[in-house]
Amino acid sequence: MIEFENVAYSYGGGELLSDISMQLVPGSFHFLTGPSGSGKTTLLKLCYGALIPTAGHLRIFGEDVAMLGRDDVAMARRKIGVVHQDCQFLDHLSVLDNVALPLQVSDQDTAEAMADIGELMSWVGLTNRAHALPPELSGGERQRAALARAVIMSPDVILADEPTGNVDWEMSQRLLRLLIELNRMGKTVMIATHDLGLIRAAKSQVQARVLRISNRRLQLAGADL
Amino acid sequence: MEDIRSLLRGDAAHDRIVPPTGYTVRLTLFSAAAMAFLAVFALALSLAADRLADRWSDALAKGATLRISAAPEELDAQVAAAMAVLDTTPGVASARVLSDDEQRALLEPWFGPDLPIETLRVPQLIAVSETDEGFDAGGLRLRLSAEVPGAVLDDHARWRKPLLAAAGGLRWLGWIALVLIMGATAAMVTLAANAALAANAQIIAVLRLVGATDAYIAAAFVRRFTLRALGGAAAGTLVGMIAVTLMPDTGDTGGVLTGLGFRGFDWIWPLVVPVLAAAVAFFATKSAAKRVLEDLA
């Protein structure tokens, strides 16, 4: 699905990631951990084609990302849902419009699809906040709205970058349950986090692979987690 | 073509994706209106010059003047000989000897109304009208030099040519002004579009995150700027047309400045200005969006 083969990424003369090899296979659940600034967000951006490797091969849905045009990357992103720590909403549009945005940009905003959004909003517990503007939401509500937007196209892969960074423990557990539920529906999930508590909590509920970035390289995390 | 279809079709949800940003709206509207106003005047100038050139051409091209200078006792004979030559010249529709009153009227601006023309040795003038085909001026001069030695043929070419060149120059000036105005409109719209795209870099990032193609993102900006340019130019054109209507008009007897305006079907031309401004904005924004989206990628 997403395959890294000896991938490196450099920026401004310095190498941020080096010799990364991994595969995100369908239905798998991954945690990506490491200290702040270790390159977790960079690795996630590589996963959805926002960055191009400076060395090695990265294949997204079987296509070498270096060979893809911008429109091809846009098409690939419709199969990858992304949840950012800062959520990235269009603040002048309602939560409902933001959640529907992927449908709209892919010209799939049919009446039937729009009717299903109500169900999705209910699933993330935001039915009553559908017409609010994003700045009016709490941190947890914003994360759940971002998750709803990430899954509305029923993507094959969900990438979440520090999704629980701005929420309390209870809300982080709620978000985790939603992500685990998505994984049980067959979605591939990768969560970048430095919250080891979240990883420990997840391991009791889902078979997760924990990867750690250390010294620019990716390692399988050991039993300390 | 798909871009143009999408522009005409419109999509309210698509339009809302980019928030309206204050000063680029005003900049585009104002510059489109101002440029359209100037374009209407440039168009009016060009069309007035066109009409003037036609009028001068018509008035001078269809006539010639034969001037006969001779001693008083020979003048009648030479006039008769000249009339005989003109009668048999192909391309001459008619020839008429000007009366003393007509000759006095021609001299009146210089000598006043009471000139005793009969006491002066003033050349006799013969007004010649041409057929549509016209006559061979060179051949006629040769015949006249042989049969009427005191005759000088003036076919008005030396007057007509510089006047037509001046009118043609004015017409070109009008068209060049129009092209420059459209170029300036394109530059203004490009600047405004660049500013709007740069100000909305975060929105572009979000749209890309959710799988929007460059064409989709560009279309949101292109439609907005095209409609703004169309609206601004329509207002500017309307004001320009009203201003042209209010210009003093002396009809077809006036020069280029007093004849500045539109006649009959000419009134259709200013209506093209907003459409042209919208087309310029469409292509300018499309090009700016392509460049900025490449830079932001």
Coordinates of C-alpha atoms in Angstrom, one line a residue:
Chain A
M1 CA 0.0 0.0 0.0
I2 CA 2.7 2.4 1.1
E3 CA 6.2 1.1 0.8
F4 CA 9.5 2.8 1.7
E5 CA 12.7 1.3 0.3
N6 CA 15.9 2.9 1.6
V7 CA 14.3 6.3 1.7
A8 CA 16.1 9.4 2.8
Y9 CA 14.9 12.9 3.0
S10 CA 17.2 16.0 3.3
Y11 CA 16.3 19.6 3.7
G12 CA 18.5 22.7 3.8
G13 CA 21.7 20.6 3.5
G14 CA 20.9 18.3 6.5
E15 CA 19.5 14.8 6.3
L16 CA 16.3 14.5 8.4
L17 CA 15.6 10.8 7.6
S18 CA 18.0 8.2 6.5
D19 CA 17.7 4.7 5.0
I20 CA 14.0 4.2 5.9
S21 CA 12.5 0.9 4.8
M22 CA 9.0 -0.1 5.9
Q23 CA 5.7 -1.2 4.5
L24 CA 2.2 -0.2 5.5
V25 CA 0.2 -3.3 4.6
P26 CA -3.6 -3.2 4.3
G27 CA -5.4 -3.4 7.7
S28 CA -2.3 -2.8 9.8
F29 CA -2.0 -0.5 12.8
H30 CA 1.2 1.4 13.4
F31 CA 2.4 3.9 16.0
L32 CA 5.3 6.1 15.0
T33 CA 7.1 7.5 17.9
G34 CA 10.2 9.5 18.7
P35 CA 11.3 12.7 20.4
S36 CA 10.1 16.1 19.1
G37 CA 11.9 17.1 15.9
S38 CA 12.9 13.5 15.2
G39 CA 11.1 13.5 11.8
K40 CA 7.7 11.9 12.6
T41 CA 5.8 14.6 10.7
T42 CA 8.3 14.5 7.8
L43 CA 7.8 10.7 7.5
L44 CA 4.0 11.1 7.5
K45 CA 4.2 13.8 4.9
L46 CA 6.3 11.4 2.8
C47 CA 3.5 8.9 3.2
Y48 CA 0.9 11.2 1.6
G49 CA 3.2 12.6 -1.1
A50 CA 3.5 16.1 0.4
L51 CA 7.3 15.6 0.3
I52 CA 9.4 13.7 -2.2
P53 CA 12.3 11.5 -1.0
T54 CA 15.7 12.8 -1.8
A55 CA 17.0 9.2 -2.1
G56 CA 15.5 5.7 -2.2
H57 CA 12.1 4.6 -3.5
L58 CA 8.7 5.4 -2.1
R59 CA 5.7 3.7 -3.6
I60 CA 2.2 4.9 -2.8
F61 CA -0.5 2.4 -4.0
G62 CA 2.2 0.8 -6.2
E63 CA 3.3 4.0 -7.9
D64 CA 6.7 5.5 -7.4
V65 CA 6.0 8.9 -5.9
A66 CA 8.9 10.5 -7.7
M67 CA 7.2 9.7 -11.0
L68 CA 3.8 11.1 -10.0
G69 CA 2.5 14.5 -11.2
R70 CA 0.7 16.8 -8.8
D71 CA -2.7 15.7 -10.1
D72 CA -1.7 12.0 -9.5
V73 CA -0.6 12.9 -5.9
A74 CA -4.0 14.7 -5.4
M75 CA -5.8 11.5 -6.6
A76 CA -3.7 9.4 -4.2
R77 CA -4.5 11.7 -1.3
R78 CA -8.2 11.0 -1.8
K79 CA -7.4 7.4 -0.6
I80 CA -5.4 8.6 2.3
G81 CA -7.1 10.4 5.2
V82 CA -4.8 12.8 7.2
V83 CA -5.4 14.2 10.7
H84 CA -3.0 16.9 11.7
Q85 CA -2.3 18.1 15.2
D86 CA -3.4 21.6 14.2
C87 CA -6.3 20.1 12.2
Q88 CA -6.0 22.6 9.3
F89 CA -9.6 23.7 8.6
L90 CA -11.0 26.4 6.4
D91 CA -12.0 28.7 9.2
H92 CA -14.6 30.6 7.2
L93 CA -16.6 27.4 6.5
S94 CA -18.8 25.5 8.9
V95 CA -17.6 22.2 10.4
L96 CA -20.1 20.4 8.2
D97 CA -18.6 22.1 5.1
N98 CA -15.1 21.3 6.2
V99 CA -16.0 17.7 6.7
A100 CA -17.6 17.6 3.3
L101 CA -14.6 19.3 1.6
P102 CA -12.9 16.0 0.3
L103 CA -16.2 15.1 -1.3
Q104 CA -16.5 18.5 -2.9
V105 CA -13.0 18.7 -4.3
S106 CA -13.4 15.2 -5.8
D107 CA -16.8 16.2 -7.3
Q108 CA -18.5 13.5 -5.2
D109 CA -20.7 15.8 -3.2
T110 CA -23.9 14.1 -4.4
A111 CA -27.1 14.4 -2.3
E112 CA -26.7 10.8 -1.2
A113 CA -23.1 11.4 0.0
M114 CA -24.1 14.6 1.7
A115 CA -26.9 12.7 3.5
D116 CA -24.3 10.2 4.9
I117 CA -22.4 13.0 6.6
G118 CA -25.0 13.2 9.3
E119 CA -24.2 9.7 10.3
L120 CA -20.5 10.5 10.3
M121 CA -21.0 13.6 12.4
S122 CA -23.0 11.5 14.8
W123 CA -20.2 8.8 14.9
V124 CA -17.7 11.5 16.0
G125 CA -20.2 13.1 18.3
L126 CA -20.4 16.4 16.6
T127 CA -24.0 16.5 15.4
N128 CA -24.8 19.5 17.4
R129 CA -21.7 21.4 16.3
A130 CA -22.1 20.8 12.6
H131 CA -22.9 24.4 11.8
A132 CA -20.3 26.0 14.1
L133 CA -17.2 27.5 12.7
P134 CA -13.9 25.7 13.4
P135 CA -12.5 28.4 15.7
E136 CA -15.6 27.9 17.9
L137 CA -14.7 24.2 18.6
S138 CA -12.8 22.9 21.6
G139 CA -9.5 21.0 20.9
G140 CA -11.2 17.6 21.2
E141 CA -14.0 18.7 18.9
R142 CA -11.5 19.9 16.3
Q143 CA -9.7 16.6 16.4
R144 CA -12.9 14.7 15.9
A145 CA -14.0 17.0 13.1
A146 CA -10.6 16.4 11.5
L147 CA -11.0 12.7 11.8
A148 CA -14.5 12.9 10.3
R149 CA -13.0 14.8 7.3
A150 CA -10.2 12.3 7.0
V151 CA -12.5 9.3 6.8
I152 CA -15.3 10.8 4.7
M153 CA -13.9 9.4 1.4
S154 CA -13.6 6.0 3.0
P155 CA -9.8 6.0 2.5
D156 CA -7.6 3.0 2.6
V157 CA -5.1 4.6 4.9
I158 CA -5.5 7.0 7.8
L159 CA -2.5 9.0 9.0
A160 CA -2.8 10.9 12.2
D161 CA -0.1 13.3 13.4
E162 CA -0.2 13.8 17.2
P163 CA -4.0 13.6 17.1
T164 CA -4.1 13.7 20.9
G165 CA -1.6 16.5 21.4
N166 CA -4.1 19.1 22.4
V167 CA -6.7 17.1 24.2
D168 CA -7.2 15.7 27.6
W169 CA -6.8 12.0 28.5
E170 CA -10.5 11.1 28.2
M171 CA -10.7 12.7 24.8
S172 CA -7.5 11.1 23.6
Q173 CA -9.0 7.7 24.6
R174 CA -12.2 8.5 22.7
L175 CA -10.1 9.4 19.6
L176 CA -8.1 6.3 19.9
R177 CA -11.3 4.2 20.1
L178 CA -12.5 5.8 16.8
L179 CA -9.2 5.0 15.1
I180 CA -9.2 1.4 16.4
E181 CA -12.8 1.1 15.1
L182 CA -11.6 2.3 11.7
N183 CA -8.8 -0.2 11.8
R184 CA -11.3 -3.0 12.5
M185 CA -13.2 -1.9 9.4
G186 CA -10.0 -2.8 7.4
K187 CA -8.4 0.6 7.3
T188 CA -4.6 0.9 7.6
V189 CA -3.8 3.4 10.5
M190 CA -0.6 5.1 11.4
I191 CA -0.4 7.4 14.4
A192 CA 2.6 9.6 15.0
T193 CA 2.8 10.4 18.7
H194 CA 5.2 11.0 21.5
D195 CA 2.5 10.0 24.0
L196 CA 3.7 6.6 25.3
G197 CA 0.6 6.3 27.5
L198 CA -1.6 6.3 24.4
I199 CA 0.5 3.6 22.8
R200 CA 0.3 1.4 26.0
A201 CA -3.5 2.0 26.1
A202 CA -3.9 1.0 22.5
K203 CA -1.8 -2.2 22.7
S204 CA -4.3 -3.8 24.9
Q205 CA -7.0 -3.2 22.3
V206 CA -5.3 -3.7 18.9
Q207 CA -2.4 -5.5 17.5
A208 CA -0.2 -2.5 16.8
R209 CA 3.3 -2.2 15.5
V210 CA 5.4 0.5 17.2
L211 CA 8.1 2.2 15.1
R212 CA 10.5 4.7 16.6
I213 CA 12.6 7.3 14.8
S214 CA 16.0 7.6 16.4
N215 CA 19.1 9.2 14.9
R216 CA 17.2 9.7 11.6
R217 CA 16.5 6.0 11.2
L218 CA 13.5 3.9 11.8
Q219 CA 13.6 1.1 14.3
L220 CA 11.0 -1.3 15.7
A221 CA 10.4 -0.3 19.2
G222 CA 11.2 -2.9 21.9
A223 CA 9.5 -4.2 25.0
D224 CA 10.0 -0.9 26.9
L225 CA 6.7 0.1 25.5
Chain B
M1 CA -12.8 24.7 -22.8
E2 CA -13.7 22.8 -19.5
D3 CA -12.4 25.8 -17.6
I4 CA -14.8 28.1 -19.5
R5 CA -17.7 25.8 -19.1
S6 CA -17.0 25.6 -15.4
L7 CA -16.8 29.4 -15.2
L8 CA -20.1 29.8 -16.9
R9 CA -21.8 27.0 -15.0
G10 CA -20.7 28.3 -11.5
D11 CA -20.8 26.4 -8.3
A12 CA -21.8 28.2 -5.1
A13 CA -19.9 25.7 -2.8
H14 CA -16.8 26.0 -5.0
D15 CA -17.0 29.8 -4.8
R16 CA -17.1 29.8 -1.0
I17 CA -13.9 27.8 -0.6
V18 CA -11.8 30.9 -1.0
P19 CA -12.8 33.7 1.5
P20 CA -13.2 37.1 -0.1
T21 CA -10.2 39.2 0.7
G22 CA -10.7 42.9 1.1
Y23 CA -8.2 44.9 -0.9
T24 CA -7.8 42.5 -3.8
V25 CA -11.5 42.8 -4.4
R26 CA -11.4 46.5 -4.4
L27 CA -8.2 46.6 -6.5
T28 CA -9.6 44.4 -9.2
L29 CA -13.0 46.1 -9.3
F30 CA -11.5 49.6 -9.4
S31 CA -8.8 48.8 -12.0
A32 CA -11.2 47.0 -14.2
A33 CA -13.7 49.9 -14.0
A34 CA -11.0 52.6 -14.6
M35 CA -9.5 50.6 -17.6
A36 CA -12.9 50.0 -19.1
F37 CA -13.8 53.7 -18.8
L38 CA -10.5 54.6 -20.6
A39 CA -11.1 51.8 -23.2
V40 CA -14.5 53.3 -24.1
F41 CA -12.8 56.6 -24.8
A42 CA -10.0 55.0 -26.8
L43 CA -12.6 53.1 -28.8
A44 CA -14.6 56.3 -29.4
L45 CA -11.4 58.1 -30.5
S46 CA -10.5 55.2 -32.9
L47 CA -14.0 55.1 -34.4
A48 CA -14.2 58.9 -34.7
A49 CA -10.9 58.9 -36.5
D50 CA -12.2 56.1 -38.8
R51 CA -15.3 58.2 -39.6
L52 CA -13.2 61.3 -40.2
A53 CA -10.9 59.4 -42.6
D54 CA -13.9 58.1 -44.5
R55 CA -15.4 61.5 -44.7
W56 CA -12.2 63.2 -45.9
S57 CA -11.5 60.4 -48.3
D58 CA -15.1 60.6 -49.8
A59 CA -15.1 64.4 -50.0
L60 CA -11.7 64.8 -51.6
A61 CA -11.4 61.6 -53.6
K62 CA -14.4 62.1 -55.8
G63 CA -13.3 65.6 -57.1
A64 CA -10.6 67.5 -58.8
T65 CA -10.0 71.1 -59.7
L66 CA -8.7 72.5 -63.0
R67 CA -7.1 76.0 -62.7
I68 CA -6.7 77.9 -65.9
S69 CA -4.4 80.9 -65.9
A70 CA -4.4 82.9 -69.2
A71 CA -4.5 86.4 -70.6
P72 CA -8.1 87.8 -70.4
E73 CA -8.6 87.6 -74.2
E74 CA -7.5 84.0 -74.2
L75 CA -9.3 82.8 -71.1
D76 CA -12.6 81.9 -72.6
A77 CA -11.0 79.9 -75.4
Q78 CA -8.9 78.0 -73.0
V79 CA -11.8 77.3 -70.8
A80 CA -13.8 76.0 -73.7
A81 CA -10.9 73.9 -74.8
A82 CA -10.5 72.5 -71.3
M83 CA -14.2 71.7 -71.1
A84 CA -13.9 69.9 -74.5
V85 CA -11.0 67.8 -73.2
L86 CA -12.9 67.0 -70.0
D87 CA -16.0 66.0 -71.9
T88 CA -14.1 63.3 -73.7
T89 CA -12.0 62.1 -70.8
P90 CA -13.2 58.7 -69.4
G91 CA -13.8 58.7 -65.7
V92 CA -15.0 62.4 -65.6
A93 CA -18.6 62.4 -64.5
S94 CA -19.1 66.2 -64.9
A95 CA -17.2 69.4 -65.2
R96 CA -18.5 72.8 -64.2
V97 CA -17.0 76.3 -64.6
L98 CA -17.2 78.2 -61.3
S99 CA -19.1 81.5 -61.5
D100 CA -17.6 84.8 -60.3
D101 CA -19.7 84.6 -57.2
E102 CA -18.4 81.1 -56.3
Q103 CA -14.8 82.2 -57.0
R104 CA -15.4 85.4 -54.9
A105 CA -16.7 83.1 -52.0
L106 CA -13.5 81.1 -52.2
L107 CA -11.4 84.2 -51.9
E108 CA -13.6 85.8 -49.3
P109 CA -11.7 84.4 -46.2
W110 CA -8.5 86.2 -47.5
F111 CA -9.8 89.4 -49.2
G112 CA -13.1 90.1 -47.6
P113 CA -16.7 90.0 -49.1
D114 CA -16.4 93.0 -51.6
L115 CA -13.5 91.8 -53.7
P116 CA -14.0 93.3 -57.3
I117 CA -13.1 90.0 -58.9
E118 CA -13.9 91.1 -62.4
T119 CA -11.0 93.7 -62.2
L120 CA -8.4 91.1 -61.1
R121 CA -6.6 88.5 -63.2
V122 CA -7.9 85.6 -61.1
P123 CA -7.4 82.1 -62.7
Q124 CA -10.7 80.4 -63.8
L125 CA -11.5 77.3 -61.8
I126 CA -13.4 74.3 -63.2
A127 CA -14.8 71.8 -60.7
V128 CA -14.5 68.2 -61.9
S129 CA -16.5 65.3 -60.6
E130 CA -15.2 61.8 -61.0
T131 CA -17.1 58.6 -61.7
D132 CA -16.5 55.7 -59.3
E133 CA -13.8 54.4 -61.5
G134 CA -12.0 57.8 -61.5
F135 CA -9.9 59.2 -64.3
D136 CA -6.2 58.8 -65.3
A137 CA -4.8 62.0 -63.8
G138 CA -1.4 61.6 -65.6
G139 CA -3.1 61.1 -69.0
L140 CA -5.4 64.1 -68.5
R141 CA -2.4 66.3 -67.6
L142 CA -0.6 65.3 -70.8
R143 CA -3.7 66.1 -72.9
L144 CA -4.2 69.4 -71.1
S145 CA -0.6 70.4 -71.5
A146 CA -0.9 69.9 -75.2
E147 CA -4.4 71.5 -75.7
V148 CA -4.7 74.0 -72.8
P149 CA -1.2 75.2 -71.9
G150 CA -2.5 77.4 -69.0
A151 CA -4.3 74.6 -67.2
V152 CA -3.2 73.0 -64.0
L153 CA -5.0 69.9 -62.7
D154 CA -5.2 69.4 -59.0
D155 CA -6.6 66.0 -58.2
H156 CA -6.4 66.7 -54.4
A157 CA -4.0 63.8 -53.8
R158 CA -1.5 66.1 -52.1
W159 CA -4.2 67.2 -49.6
R160 CA -5.8 63.8 -49.2
K161 CA -2.7 61.8 -48.5
P162 CA -1.5 63.6 -45.3
L163 CA -5.1 63.9 -44.0
L164 CA -5.8 60.2 -44.5
A165 CA -2.4 59.4 -42.9
A166 CA -3.3 61.6 -40.0
A167 CA -6.7 60.0 -39.6
G168 CA -5.1 56.6 -40.0
G169 CA -2.5 57.5 -37.3
L170 CA -5.3 58.5 -34.9
R171 CA -7.1 55.3 -35.5
W172 CA -4.0 53.3 -34.8
L173 CA -3.4 55.4 -31.7
G174 CA -6.8 54.4 -30.5
W175 CA -6.2 50.7 -31.1
I176 CA -2.8 50.8 -29.5
A177 CA -4.3 52.6 -26.5
L178 CA -6.9 49.8 -26.3
V179 CA -4.2 47.1 -26.4
L180 CA -2.2 48.9 -23.7
I181 CA -5.3 49.3 -21.5
M182 CA -5.9 45.5 -21.8
G183 CA -2.3 44.9 -21.0
A184 CA -2.4 47.1 -18.0
T185 CA -5.7 45.3 -16.9
A186 CA -3.9 42.0 -17.2
A187 CA -1.0 43.3 -15.1
M188 CA -3.4 44.6 -12.4
V189 CA -5.4 41.4 -12.3
T190 CA -2.2 39.3 -12.2
L191 CA -0.9 41.4 -9.2
A192 CA -4.2 41.1 -7.4
A193 CA -4.5 37.4 -8.1
N194 CA -0.9 36.8 -6.9
A195 CA -1.6 38.7 -3.7
A196 CA -4.9 36.7 -3.2
L197 CA -3.1 33.4 -3.9
A198 CA -0.3 34.2 -1.5
A199 CA -2.7 35.4 1.2
N200 CA -4.5 32.1 0.9
A201 CA -1.5 29.8 0.9
Q202 CA -2.9 28.1 4.1
I203 CA -6.2 27.4 2.3
I204 CA -4.4 26.0 -0.7
A205 CA -2.5 23.7 1.7
V206 CA -5.7 22.4 3.2
L207 CA -7.3 21.9 -0.2
R208 CA -4.3 19.9 -1.3
L209 CA -4.4 17.9 1.9
V210 CA -7.9 16.7 1.1
G211 CA -7.1 15.8 -2.6
A212 CA -7.9 19.0 -4.6
T213 CA -6.1 19.2 -7.9
D214 CA -4.4 22.3 -9.1
A215 CA -7.2 22.8 -11.7
Y216 CA -9.8 22.8 -9.0
I217 CA -7.9 25.2 -6.8
A218 CA -7.1 27.6 -9.7
A219 CA -10.8 27.5 -10.8
A220 CA -11.9 29.0 -7.5
F221 CA -9.6 32.0 -8.0
V222 CA -10.1 32.3 -11.8
R223 CA -13.9 32.4 -11.5
R224 CA -13.7 35.0 -8.7
F225 CA -11.3 37.3 -10.5
T226 CA -13.1 36.9 -13.9
L227 CA -16.4 37.9 -12.4
R228 CA -14.9 40.8 -10.5
A229 CA -13.3 42.1 -13.7
L230 CA -16.5 41.6 -15.6
G231 CA -18.5 43.5 -13.0
G232 CA -15.9 46.3 -12.6
A233 CA -15.5 46.7 -16.4
A234 CA -19.3 46.7 -16.9
A235 CA -19.6 49.6 -14.5
G236 CA -16.7 51.5 -16.1
T237 CA -18.1 50.9 -19.5
L238 CA -21.5 52.2 -18.5
V239 CA -20.0 55.4 -17.0
G240 CA -17.7 55.8 -20.1
M241 CA -20.7 55.5 -22.5
I242 CA -22.6 58.0 -20.5
A243 CA -19.6 60.4 -20.5
V244 CA -19.2 59.9 -24.3
T245 CA -22.9 60.7 -24.8
L246 CA -22.5 63.9 -22.8
M247 CA -19.6 65.1 -25.0
P248 CA -20.4 68.0 -27.3
D249 CA -21.3 66.7 -30.7
T250 CA -21.3 68.8 -33.9
G251 CA -22.3 65.8 -36.0
D252 CA -20.4 65.0 -39.2
T253 CA -19.2 68.5 -39.7
G254 CA -16.9 68.5 -36.7
G255 CA -13.4 67.3 -36.3
V256 CA -12.1 64.3 -34.4
L257 CA -12.5 65.9 -31.0
T258 CA -16.0 67.4 -31.5
G259 CA -17.1 64.2 -33.3
L260 CA -15.9 61.9 -30.5
G261 CA -18.8 59.5 -30.0
F262 CA -20.5 56.4 -31.3
R263 CA -23.0 56.3 -34.2
G264 CA -25.5 53.6 -35.0
F265 CA -24.0 50.1 -34.7
D266 CA -20.8 51.6 -33.2
W267 CA -22.7 51.5 -29.9
I268 CA -22.2 47.7 -29.9
W269 CA -18.4 48.0 -29.7
P270 CA -18.2 49.4 -26.1
L271 CA -20.3 46.5 -24.9
V272 CA -17.5 44.2 -26.0
V273 CA -15.2 45.9 -23.4
P274 CA -16.4 44.1 -20.3
V275 CA -16.3 40.8 -22.1
L276 CA -12.8 41.5 -23.2
A277 CA -11.8 42.6 -19.7
A278 CA -13.3 39.3 -18.3
A279 CA -11.3 37.3 -20.9
V280 CA -8.1 39.2 -20.0
A281 CA -8.8 38.5 -16.2
F282 CA -9.6 34.9 -16.9
F283 CA -6.3 34.2 -18.7
A284 CA -4.2 36.4 -16.4
T285 CA -5.6 34.7 -13.2
K286 CA -5.2 31.3 -14.8
S287 CA -1.5 32.0 -15.6
A288 CA -0.9 33.5 -12.1
A289 CA -2.6 30.6 -10.4
K290 CA -0.5 28.1 -12.3
R291 CA 2.7 29.9 -11.4
V292 CA 1.8 30.3 -7.7
L293 CA 0.6 26.7 -7.3
E294 CA 3.8 25.5 -8.8
D295 CA 5.8 27.6 -6.4
L296 CA 3.7 26.4 -3.4
A297 CA 4.0 22.7 -4.3

